[in-house]
mmCIF file of C-alpha atoms and ligand atoms in Angstrom:
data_model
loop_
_atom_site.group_PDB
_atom_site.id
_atom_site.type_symbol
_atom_site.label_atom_id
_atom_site.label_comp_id
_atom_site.label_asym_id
_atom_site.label_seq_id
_atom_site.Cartn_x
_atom_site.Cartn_y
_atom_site.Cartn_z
ATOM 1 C CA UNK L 1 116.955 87.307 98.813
ATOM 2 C CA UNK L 2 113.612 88.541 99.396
ATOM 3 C CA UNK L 3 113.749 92.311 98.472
ATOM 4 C CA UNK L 4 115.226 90.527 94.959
ATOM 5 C CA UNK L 5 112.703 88.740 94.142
ATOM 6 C CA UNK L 6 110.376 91.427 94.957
ATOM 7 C CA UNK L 7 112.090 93.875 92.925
ATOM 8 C CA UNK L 8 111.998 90.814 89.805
ATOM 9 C CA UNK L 9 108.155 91.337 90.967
ATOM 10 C CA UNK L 10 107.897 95.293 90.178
ATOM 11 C CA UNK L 11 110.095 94.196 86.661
ATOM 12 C CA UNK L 12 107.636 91.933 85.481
ATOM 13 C CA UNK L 13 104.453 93.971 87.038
ATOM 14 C CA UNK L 14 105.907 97.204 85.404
ATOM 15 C CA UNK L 15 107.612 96.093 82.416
ATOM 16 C CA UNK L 16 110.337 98.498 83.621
ATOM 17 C CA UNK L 17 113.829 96.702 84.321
ATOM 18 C CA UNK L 18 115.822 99.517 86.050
ATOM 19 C CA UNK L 19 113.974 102.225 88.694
ATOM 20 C CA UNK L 20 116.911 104.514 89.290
ATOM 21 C CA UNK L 21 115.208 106.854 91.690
ATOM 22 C CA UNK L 22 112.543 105.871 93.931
ATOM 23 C CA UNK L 23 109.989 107.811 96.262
ATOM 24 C CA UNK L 24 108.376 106.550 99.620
ATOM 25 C CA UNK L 25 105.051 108.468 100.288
ATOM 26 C CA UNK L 26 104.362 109.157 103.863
ATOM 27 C CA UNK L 27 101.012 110.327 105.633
ATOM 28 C CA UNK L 28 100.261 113.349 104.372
ATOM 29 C CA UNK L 29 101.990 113.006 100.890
ATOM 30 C CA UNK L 30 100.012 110.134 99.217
ATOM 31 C CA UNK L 31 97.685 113.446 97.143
ATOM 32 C CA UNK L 32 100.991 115.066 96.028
ATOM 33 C CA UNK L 33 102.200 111.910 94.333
ATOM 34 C CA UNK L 34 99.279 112.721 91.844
ATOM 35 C CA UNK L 35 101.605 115.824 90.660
ATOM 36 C CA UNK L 36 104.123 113.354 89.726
ATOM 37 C CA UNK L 37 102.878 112.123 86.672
ATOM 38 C CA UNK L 38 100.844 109.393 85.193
ATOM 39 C CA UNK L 39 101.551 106.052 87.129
ATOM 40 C CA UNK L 40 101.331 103.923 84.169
ATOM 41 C CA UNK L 41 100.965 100.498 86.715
ATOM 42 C CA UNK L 42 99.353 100.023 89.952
ATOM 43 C CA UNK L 43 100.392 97.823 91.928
ATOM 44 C CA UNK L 44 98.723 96.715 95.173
ATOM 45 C CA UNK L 45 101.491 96.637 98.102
ATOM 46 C CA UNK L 46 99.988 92.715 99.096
ATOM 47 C CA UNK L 47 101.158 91.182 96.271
ATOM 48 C CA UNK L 48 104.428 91.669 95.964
ATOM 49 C CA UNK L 49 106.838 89.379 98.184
ATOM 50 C CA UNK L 50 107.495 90.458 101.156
ATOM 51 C CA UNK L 51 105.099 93.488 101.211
ATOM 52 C CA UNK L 52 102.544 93.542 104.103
ATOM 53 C CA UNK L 53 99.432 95.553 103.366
ATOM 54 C CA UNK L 54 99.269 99.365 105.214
ATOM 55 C CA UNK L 55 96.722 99.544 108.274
ATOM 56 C CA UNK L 56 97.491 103.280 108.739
ATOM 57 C CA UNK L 57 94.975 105.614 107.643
ATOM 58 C CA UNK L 58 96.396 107.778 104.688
ATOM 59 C CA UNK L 59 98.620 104.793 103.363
ATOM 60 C CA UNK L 60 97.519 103.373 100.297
ATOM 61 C CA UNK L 61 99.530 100.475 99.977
ATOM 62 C CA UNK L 62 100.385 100.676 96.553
ATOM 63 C CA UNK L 63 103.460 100.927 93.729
ATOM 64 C CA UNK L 64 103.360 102.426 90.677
ATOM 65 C CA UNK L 65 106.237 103.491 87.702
ATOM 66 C CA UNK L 66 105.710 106.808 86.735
ATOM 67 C CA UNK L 67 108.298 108.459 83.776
ATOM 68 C CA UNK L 68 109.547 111.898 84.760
ATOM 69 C CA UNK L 69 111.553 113.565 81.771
ATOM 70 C CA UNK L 70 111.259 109.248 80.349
ATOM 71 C CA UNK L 71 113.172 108.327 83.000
ATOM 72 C CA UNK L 72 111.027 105.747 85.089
ATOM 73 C CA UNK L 73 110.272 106.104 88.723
ATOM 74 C CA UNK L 74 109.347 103.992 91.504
ATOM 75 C CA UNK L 75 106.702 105.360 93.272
ATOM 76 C CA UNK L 76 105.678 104.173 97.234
ATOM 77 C CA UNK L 77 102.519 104.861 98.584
ATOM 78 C CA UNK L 78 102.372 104.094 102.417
ATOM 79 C CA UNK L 79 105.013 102.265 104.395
ATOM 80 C CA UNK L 80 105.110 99.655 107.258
ATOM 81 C CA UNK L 81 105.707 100.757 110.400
ATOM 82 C CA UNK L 82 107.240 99.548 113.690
ATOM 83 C CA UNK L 83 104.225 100.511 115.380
ATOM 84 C CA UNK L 84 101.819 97.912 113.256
ATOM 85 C CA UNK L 85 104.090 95.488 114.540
ATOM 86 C CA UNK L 86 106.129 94.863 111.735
ATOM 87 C CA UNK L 87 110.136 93.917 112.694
ATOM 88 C CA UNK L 88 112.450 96.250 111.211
ATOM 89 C CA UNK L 89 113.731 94.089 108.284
ATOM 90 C CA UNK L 90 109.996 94.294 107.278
ATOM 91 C CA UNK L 91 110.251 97.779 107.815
ATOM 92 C CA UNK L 92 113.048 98.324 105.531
ATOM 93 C CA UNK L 93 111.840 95.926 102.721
ATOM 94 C CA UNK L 94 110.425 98.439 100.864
ATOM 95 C CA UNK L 95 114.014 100.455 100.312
ATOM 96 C CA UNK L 96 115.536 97.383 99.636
ATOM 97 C CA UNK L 97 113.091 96.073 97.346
ATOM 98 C CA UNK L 98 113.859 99.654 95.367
ATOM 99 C CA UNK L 99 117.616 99.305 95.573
ATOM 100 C CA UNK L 100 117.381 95.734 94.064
ATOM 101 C CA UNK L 101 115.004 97.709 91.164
ATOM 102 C CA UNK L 102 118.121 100.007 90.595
ATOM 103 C CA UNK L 103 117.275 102.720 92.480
ATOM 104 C CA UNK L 104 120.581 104.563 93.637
ATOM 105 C CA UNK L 105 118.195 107.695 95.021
ATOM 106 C CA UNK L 106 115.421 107.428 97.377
ATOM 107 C CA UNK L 107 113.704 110.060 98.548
ATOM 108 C CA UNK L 108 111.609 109.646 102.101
ATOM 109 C CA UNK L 109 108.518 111.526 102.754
ATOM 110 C CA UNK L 110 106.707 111.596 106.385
ATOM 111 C CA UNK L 111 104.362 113.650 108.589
ATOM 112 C CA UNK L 112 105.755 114.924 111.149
ATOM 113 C CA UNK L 113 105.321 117.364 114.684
ATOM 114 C CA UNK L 114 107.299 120.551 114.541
ATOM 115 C CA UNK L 115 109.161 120.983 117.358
ATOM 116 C CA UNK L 116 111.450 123.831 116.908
ATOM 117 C CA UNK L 117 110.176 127.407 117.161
ATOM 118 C CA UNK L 118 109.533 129.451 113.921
ATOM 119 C CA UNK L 119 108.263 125.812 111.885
ATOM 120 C CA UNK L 120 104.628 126.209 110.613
ATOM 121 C CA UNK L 121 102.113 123.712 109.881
ATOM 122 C CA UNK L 122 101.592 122.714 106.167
ATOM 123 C CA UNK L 123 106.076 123.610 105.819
ATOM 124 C CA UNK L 124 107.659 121.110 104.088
ATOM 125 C CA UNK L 125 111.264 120.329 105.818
ATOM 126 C CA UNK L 126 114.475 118.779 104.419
ATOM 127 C CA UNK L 127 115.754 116.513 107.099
ATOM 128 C CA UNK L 128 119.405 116.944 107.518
ATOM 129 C CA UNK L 129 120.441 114.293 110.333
ATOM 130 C CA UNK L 130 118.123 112.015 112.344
ATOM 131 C CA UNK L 131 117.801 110.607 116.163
ATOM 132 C CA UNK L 132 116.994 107.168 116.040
ATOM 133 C CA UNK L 133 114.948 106.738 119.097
ATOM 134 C CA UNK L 134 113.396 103.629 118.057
ATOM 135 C CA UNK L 135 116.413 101.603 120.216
ATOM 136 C CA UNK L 136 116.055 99.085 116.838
ATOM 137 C CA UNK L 137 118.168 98.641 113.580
ATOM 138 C CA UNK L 138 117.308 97.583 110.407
ATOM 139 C CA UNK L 139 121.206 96.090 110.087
ATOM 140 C CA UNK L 140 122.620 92.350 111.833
ATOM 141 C CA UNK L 141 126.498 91.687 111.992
ATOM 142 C CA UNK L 142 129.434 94.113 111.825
ATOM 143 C CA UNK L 143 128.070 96.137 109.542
ATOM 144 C CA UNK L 144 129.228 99.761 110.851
ATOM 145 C CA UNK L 145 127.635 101.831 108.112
ATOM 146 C CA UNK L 146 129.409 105.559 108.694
ATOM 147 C CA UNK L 147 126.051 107.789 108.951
ATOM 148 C CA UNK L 148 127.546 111.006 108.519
ATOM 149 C CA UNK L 149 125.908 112.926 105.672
ATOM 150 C CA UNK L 150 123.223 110.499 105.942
ATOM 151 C CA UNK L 151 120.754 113.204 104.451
ATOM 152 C CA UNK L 152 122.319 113.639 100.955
ATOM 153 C CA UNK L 153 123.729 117.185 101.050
ATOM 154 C CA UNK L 154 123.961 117.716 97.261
ATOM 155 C CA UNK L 155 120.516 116.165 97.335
ATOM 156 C CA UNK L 156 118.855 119.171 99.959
ATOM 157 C CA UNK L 157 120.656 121.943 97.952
ATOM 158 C CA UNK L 158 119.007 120.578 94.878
ATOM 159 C CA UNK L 159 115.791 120.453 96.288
ATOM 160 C CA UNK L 160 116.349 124.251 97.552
ATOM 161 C CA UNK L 161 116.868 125.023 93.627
ATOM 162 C CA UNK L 162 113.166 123.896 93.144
ATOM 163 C CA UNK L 163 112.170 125.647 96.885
ATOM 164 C CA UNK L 164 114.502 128.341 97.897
ATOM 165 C CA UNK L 165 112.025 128.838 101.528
ATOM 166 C CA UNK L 166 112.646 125.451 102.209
ATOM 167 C CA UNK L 167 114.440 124.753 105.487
ATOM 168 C CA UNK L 168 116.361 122.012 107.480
ATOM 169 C CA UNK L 169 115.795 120.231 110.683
ATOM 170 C CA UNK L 170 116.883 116.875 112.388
ATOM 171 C CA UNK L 171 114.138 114.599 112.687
ATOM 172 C CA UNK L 172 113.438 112.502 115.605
ATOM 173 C CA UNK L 173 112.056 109.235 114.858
ATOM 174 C CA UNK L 174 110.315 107.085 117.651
ATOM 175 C CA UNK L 175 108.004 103.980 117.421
ATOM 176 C CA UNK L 176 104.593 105.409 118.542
ATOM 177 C CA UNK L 177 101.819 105.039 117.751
ATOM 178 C CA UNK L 178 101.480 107.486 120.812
ATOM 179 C CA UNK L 179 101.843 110.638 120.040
ATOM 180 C CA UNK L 180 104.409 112.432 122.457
ATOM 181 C CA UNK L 181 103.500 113.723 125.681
ATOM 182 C CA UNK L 182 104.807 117.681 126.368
ATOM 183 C CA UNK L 183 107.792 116.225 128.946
ATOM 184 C CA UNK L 184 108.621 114.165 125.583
ATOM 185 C CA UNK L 185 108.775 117.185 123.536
ATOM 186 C CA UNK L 186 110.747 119.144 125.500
ATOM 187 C CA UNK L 187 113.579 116.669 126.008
ATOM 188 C CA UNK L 188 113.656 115.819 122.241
ATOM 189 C CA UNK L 189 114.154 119.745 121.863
ATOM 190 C CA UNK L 190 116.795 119.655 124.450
ATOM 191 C CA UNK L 191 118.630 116.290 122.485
ATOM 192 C CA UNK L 192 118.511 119.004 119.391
ATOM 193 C CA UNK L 193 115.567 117.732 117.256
ATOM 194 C CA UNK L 194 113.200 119.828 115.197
ATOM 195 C CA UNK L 195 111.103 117.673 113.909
ATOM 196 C CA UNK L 196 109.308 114.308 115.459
ATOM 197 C CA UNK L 197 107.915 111.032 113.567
ATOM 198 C CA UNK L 198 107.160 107.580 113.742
ATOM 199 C CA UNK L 199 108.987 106.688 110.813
ATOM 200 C CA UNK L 200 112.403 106.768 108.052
ATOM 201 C CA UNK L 201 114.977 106.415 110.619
ATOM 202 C CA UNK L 202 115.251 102.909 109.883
ATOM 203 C CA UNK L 203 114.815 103.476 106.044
ATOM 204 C CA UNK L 204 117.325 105.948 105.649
ATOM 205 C CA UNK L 205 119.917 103.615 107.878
ATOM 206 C CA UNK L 206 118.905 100.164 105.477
ATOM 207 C CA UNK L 207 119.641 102.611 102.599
ATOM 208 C CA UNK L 208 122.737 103.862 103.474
ATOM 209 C CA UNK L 209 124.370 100.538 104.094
ATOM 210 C CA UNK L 210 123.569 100.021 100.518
ATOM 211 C CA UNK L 211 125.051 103.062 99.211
ATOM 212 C CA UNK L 212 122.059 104.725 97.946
ATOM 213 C CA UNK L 213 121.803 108.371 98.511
ATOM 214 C CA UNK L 214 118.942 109.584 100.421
ATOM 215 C CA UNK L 215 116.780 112.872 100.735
ATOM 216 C CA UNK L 216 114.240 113.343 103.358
ATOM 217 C CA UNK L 217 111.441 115.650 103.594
ATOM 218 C CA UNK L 218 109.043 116.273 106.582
ATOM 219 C CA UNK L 219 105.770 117.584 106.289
ATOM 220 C CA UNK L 220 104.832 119.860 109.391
ATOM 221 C CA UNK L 221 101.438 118.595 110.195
ATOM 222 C CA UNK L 222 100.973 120.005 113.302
ATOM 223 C CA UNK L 223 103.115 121.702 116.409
ATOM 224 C CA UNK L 224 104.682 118.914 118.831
ATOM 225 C CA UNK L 225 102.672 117.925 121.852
ATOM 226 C CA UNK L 226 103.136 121.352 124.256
ATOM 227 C CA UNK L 227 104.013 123.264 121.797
ATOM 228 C CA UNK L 228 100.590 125.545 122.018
ATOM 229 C CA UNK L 229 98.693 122.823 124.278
ATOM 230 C CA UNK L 230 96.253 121.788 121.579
ATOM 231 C CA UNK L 231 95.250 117.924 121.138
ATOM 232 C CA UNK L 232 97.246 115.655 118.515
ATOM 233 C CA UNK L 233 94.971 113.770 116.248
ATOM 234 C CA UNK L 234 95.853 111.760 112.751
ATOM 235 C CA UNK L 235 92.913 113.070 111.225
ATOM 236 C CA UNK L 236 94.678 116.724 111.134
ATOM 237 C CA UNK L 237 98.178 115.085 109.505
ATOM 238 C CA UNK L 238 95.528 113.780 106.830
ATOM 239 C CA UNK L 239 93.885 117.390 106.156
ATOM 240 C CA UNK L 240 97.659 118.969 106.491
ATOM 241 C CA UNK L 241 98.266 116.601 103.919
ATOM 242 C CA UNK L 242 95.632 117.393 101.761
ATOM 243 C CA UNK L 243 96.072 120.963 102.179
ATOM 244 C CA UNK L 244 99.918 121.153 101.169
ATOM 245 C CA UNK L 245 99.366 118.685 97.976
ATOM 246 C CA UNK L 246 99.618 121.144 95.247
ATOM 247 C CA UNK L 247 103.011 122.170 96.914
ATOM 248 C CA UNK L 248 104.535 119.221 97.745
ATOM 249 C CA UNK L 249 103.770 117.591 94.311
ATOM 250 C CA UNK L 250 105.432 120.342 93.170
ATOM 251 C CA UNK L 251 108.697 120.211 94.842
ATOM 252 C CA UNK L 252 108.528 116.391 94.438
ATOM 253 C CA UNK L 253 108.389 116.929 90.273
ATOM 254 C CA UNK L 254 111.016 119.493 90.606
ATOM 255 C CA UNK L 255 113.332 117.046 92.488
ATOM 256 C CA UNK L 256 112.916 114.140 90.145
ATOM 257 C CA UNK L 257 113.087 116.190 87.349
ATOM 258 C CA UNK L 258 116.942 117.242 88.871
ATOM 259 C CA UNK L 259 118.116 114.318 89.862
HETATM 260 N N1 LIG D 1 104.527 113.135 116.632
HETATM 261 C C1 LIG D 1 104.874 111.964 116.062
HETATM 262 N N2 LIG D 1 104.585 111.648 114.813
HETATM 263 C C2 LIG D 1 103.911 112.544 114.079
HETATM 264 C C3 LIG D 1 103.517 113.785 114.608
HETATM 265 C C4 LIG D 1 103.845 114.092 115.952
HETATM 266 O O1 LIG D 1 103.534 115.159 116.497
HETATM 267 N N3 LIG D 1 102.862 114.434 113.616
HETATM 268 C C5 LIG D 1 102.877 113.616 112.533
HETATM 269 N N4 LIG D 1 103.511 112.476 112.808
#
C-alpha cells in the first residue's frame, strides 16, 4: 500500500517510528506551525511516495517531526487539492500516509470564507460537521463509514480549554478554484453552512473510515462572496494568514500539548 510505504518513508527520513498525532497546515496556517516547536527534519513533500508537490501559493510542500511535551508530531505543510487536479485518493494520501505513521489524531487546518453573520476575519473556527459539495469520495466499495460526530467532540471542547472565544460552524467544502459567486453564498447559507473552502471534506471522510479522530479548524480569511460586496482574492487569505499566526500557533501548541 502506498500511504505504507510512505509512512516507512517519514520513519526512516525522521528517525521517528510512531507519529501519534498529526497536523495538516492549510493556507493561511503554514506561519503558525513555527509556534509549534522546532521541526527537527524537513522533509520536502516530492520525495516521499505518493506525495505530489503543492502549486498553491501559501503551501509549502513540506513534513517535518516536531516533539511537543517529547511526544513527536507529524507536521503537514500544504495539501493537494481537487482543484490542481489531483483525484481524491491523491487527495487523501497525506491522512493516510499519517495514519500508517501512527497517528490516531489529525487535526485539519484551512482558509476559509465566513458565511454566517457575526464571524470576523482573522477568527479561527472549530468545524463541527461538513457539506461535502465536492460530489467526490475519497472511499471505493461498501464502505459506509457512519459520519456522525465526524468533528471529534471531545476534541473541540479541548481546544475551547486552550480558546474559550472560539466558536463552531459547519464548513462547506467545494472544488474551486473559483471562488463563490453571491447566488452561491446565499444557497450554502440556506443548506446551513457557516463557513466555505476548497478543501478537508475529503480528508476528514478518508480519516474517519480509519478510525482516527479528527479536529478541524477554519481560519476566517475573508467574508463569503456577497457578504459586504468586496472582491475575493488569495493574496488576502495569505495576509489573514500572516496576521492571525501568533494566535493560531498558539491554540495549535495548546491542542497538542492536550491531546
Ligand atoms: N471561498 C472558498 N474558499 C476559500 C474562501 C472562500 O471565500 N476563503 C478562503 N478559502
Amino acid at each position: 500500500m502506498l500511504a505504507a510505504q510512505a509512512a516507512e518513508a517519514i520513519a526512516e527520513r525522521t528517525g521517528v517510528q510512531k507519529h501519534r498525532v498529526a497536523v495538516v497546515l492549510g493556507s493561511g496556517w503554514q506561519e503558525a506551525a513555527l509556534e509549534i516547536g522546532d521541526p527537527a527534519t524537513s522533509i520536502p513533500m516530492g520525495e516521499v511516495p505518493g506525495f505530489g508537490s503543492p502549486t498553491a501559493q501559501g503551501h509549502q510542500g513540506t513534513i517535518h517531526s516536531v516533539p511537543v511535551n517529547d511526544a513527536p508530531v507529524l507536521l503537514l505543510m500544504g495539501r493537494q487539492h481537487l482543484y490542481e487536479g489531483y483525484e481524491p485518493a491523491q487527495v487523501v494520501h497525506n491522512v493516510r500516509t499519517a495514519i500508517a505513521a501512527g497517528a490516531e489524531t489529525v487535526l485539519l487546518t484551512n482558509a476559509a470564507g465566513g458565511i454566517r453573520d457575526g464571524l470576523h476575519v482573522g477568527e479561527p473556527v472549530l468545524i463541527s460537521d461538513h457539506i461535502n459539495l465536492t460530489l467526490r469520495t475519497p472511499l471505493v466499495g461498501a464502505d459506509f463509514v457512519d459520519l456522525v460526530d465526524a468533528w471529534d467532540p471531545e476534541l473541540r471542547s479541548l481546544a475551547r480549554e486552550v480558546d474559550p472565544s472560539l466558536s463552531e460552524g459547519v464548513y462547506a467544502g467545494l472544488t474551486g478554484p473559483q471562488y463563490e459567486t453571491p447566488a452561491e453564498i446565499r444557497m450554502l447559507r440556506t443548506i446551513g453552512a457557516d463557513l466555505v473552502g476548497m478543501s478537508t471534506v475529503l480528508e476528514a471522510i478518508a480519516c474517519r473510515a480509519l478510525g482516527a479522530r479528527v479536529l478541524g479548524i477554519s481560519l476566517v480569511t475573508n467574508l463569503a462572496a456577497g457578504v459586504t460586496g468586496a472582491h475575493l482574492s488569495h493574496a488576502e487569505v495569505l495576509a489573514e494568514g500572516h496576521a492571525a499566526a501568533p494566535r493560531l500557533g498558539k491554540l495549535l501548541r495548546g491542542v497538542l500539548e492536550r491531546i
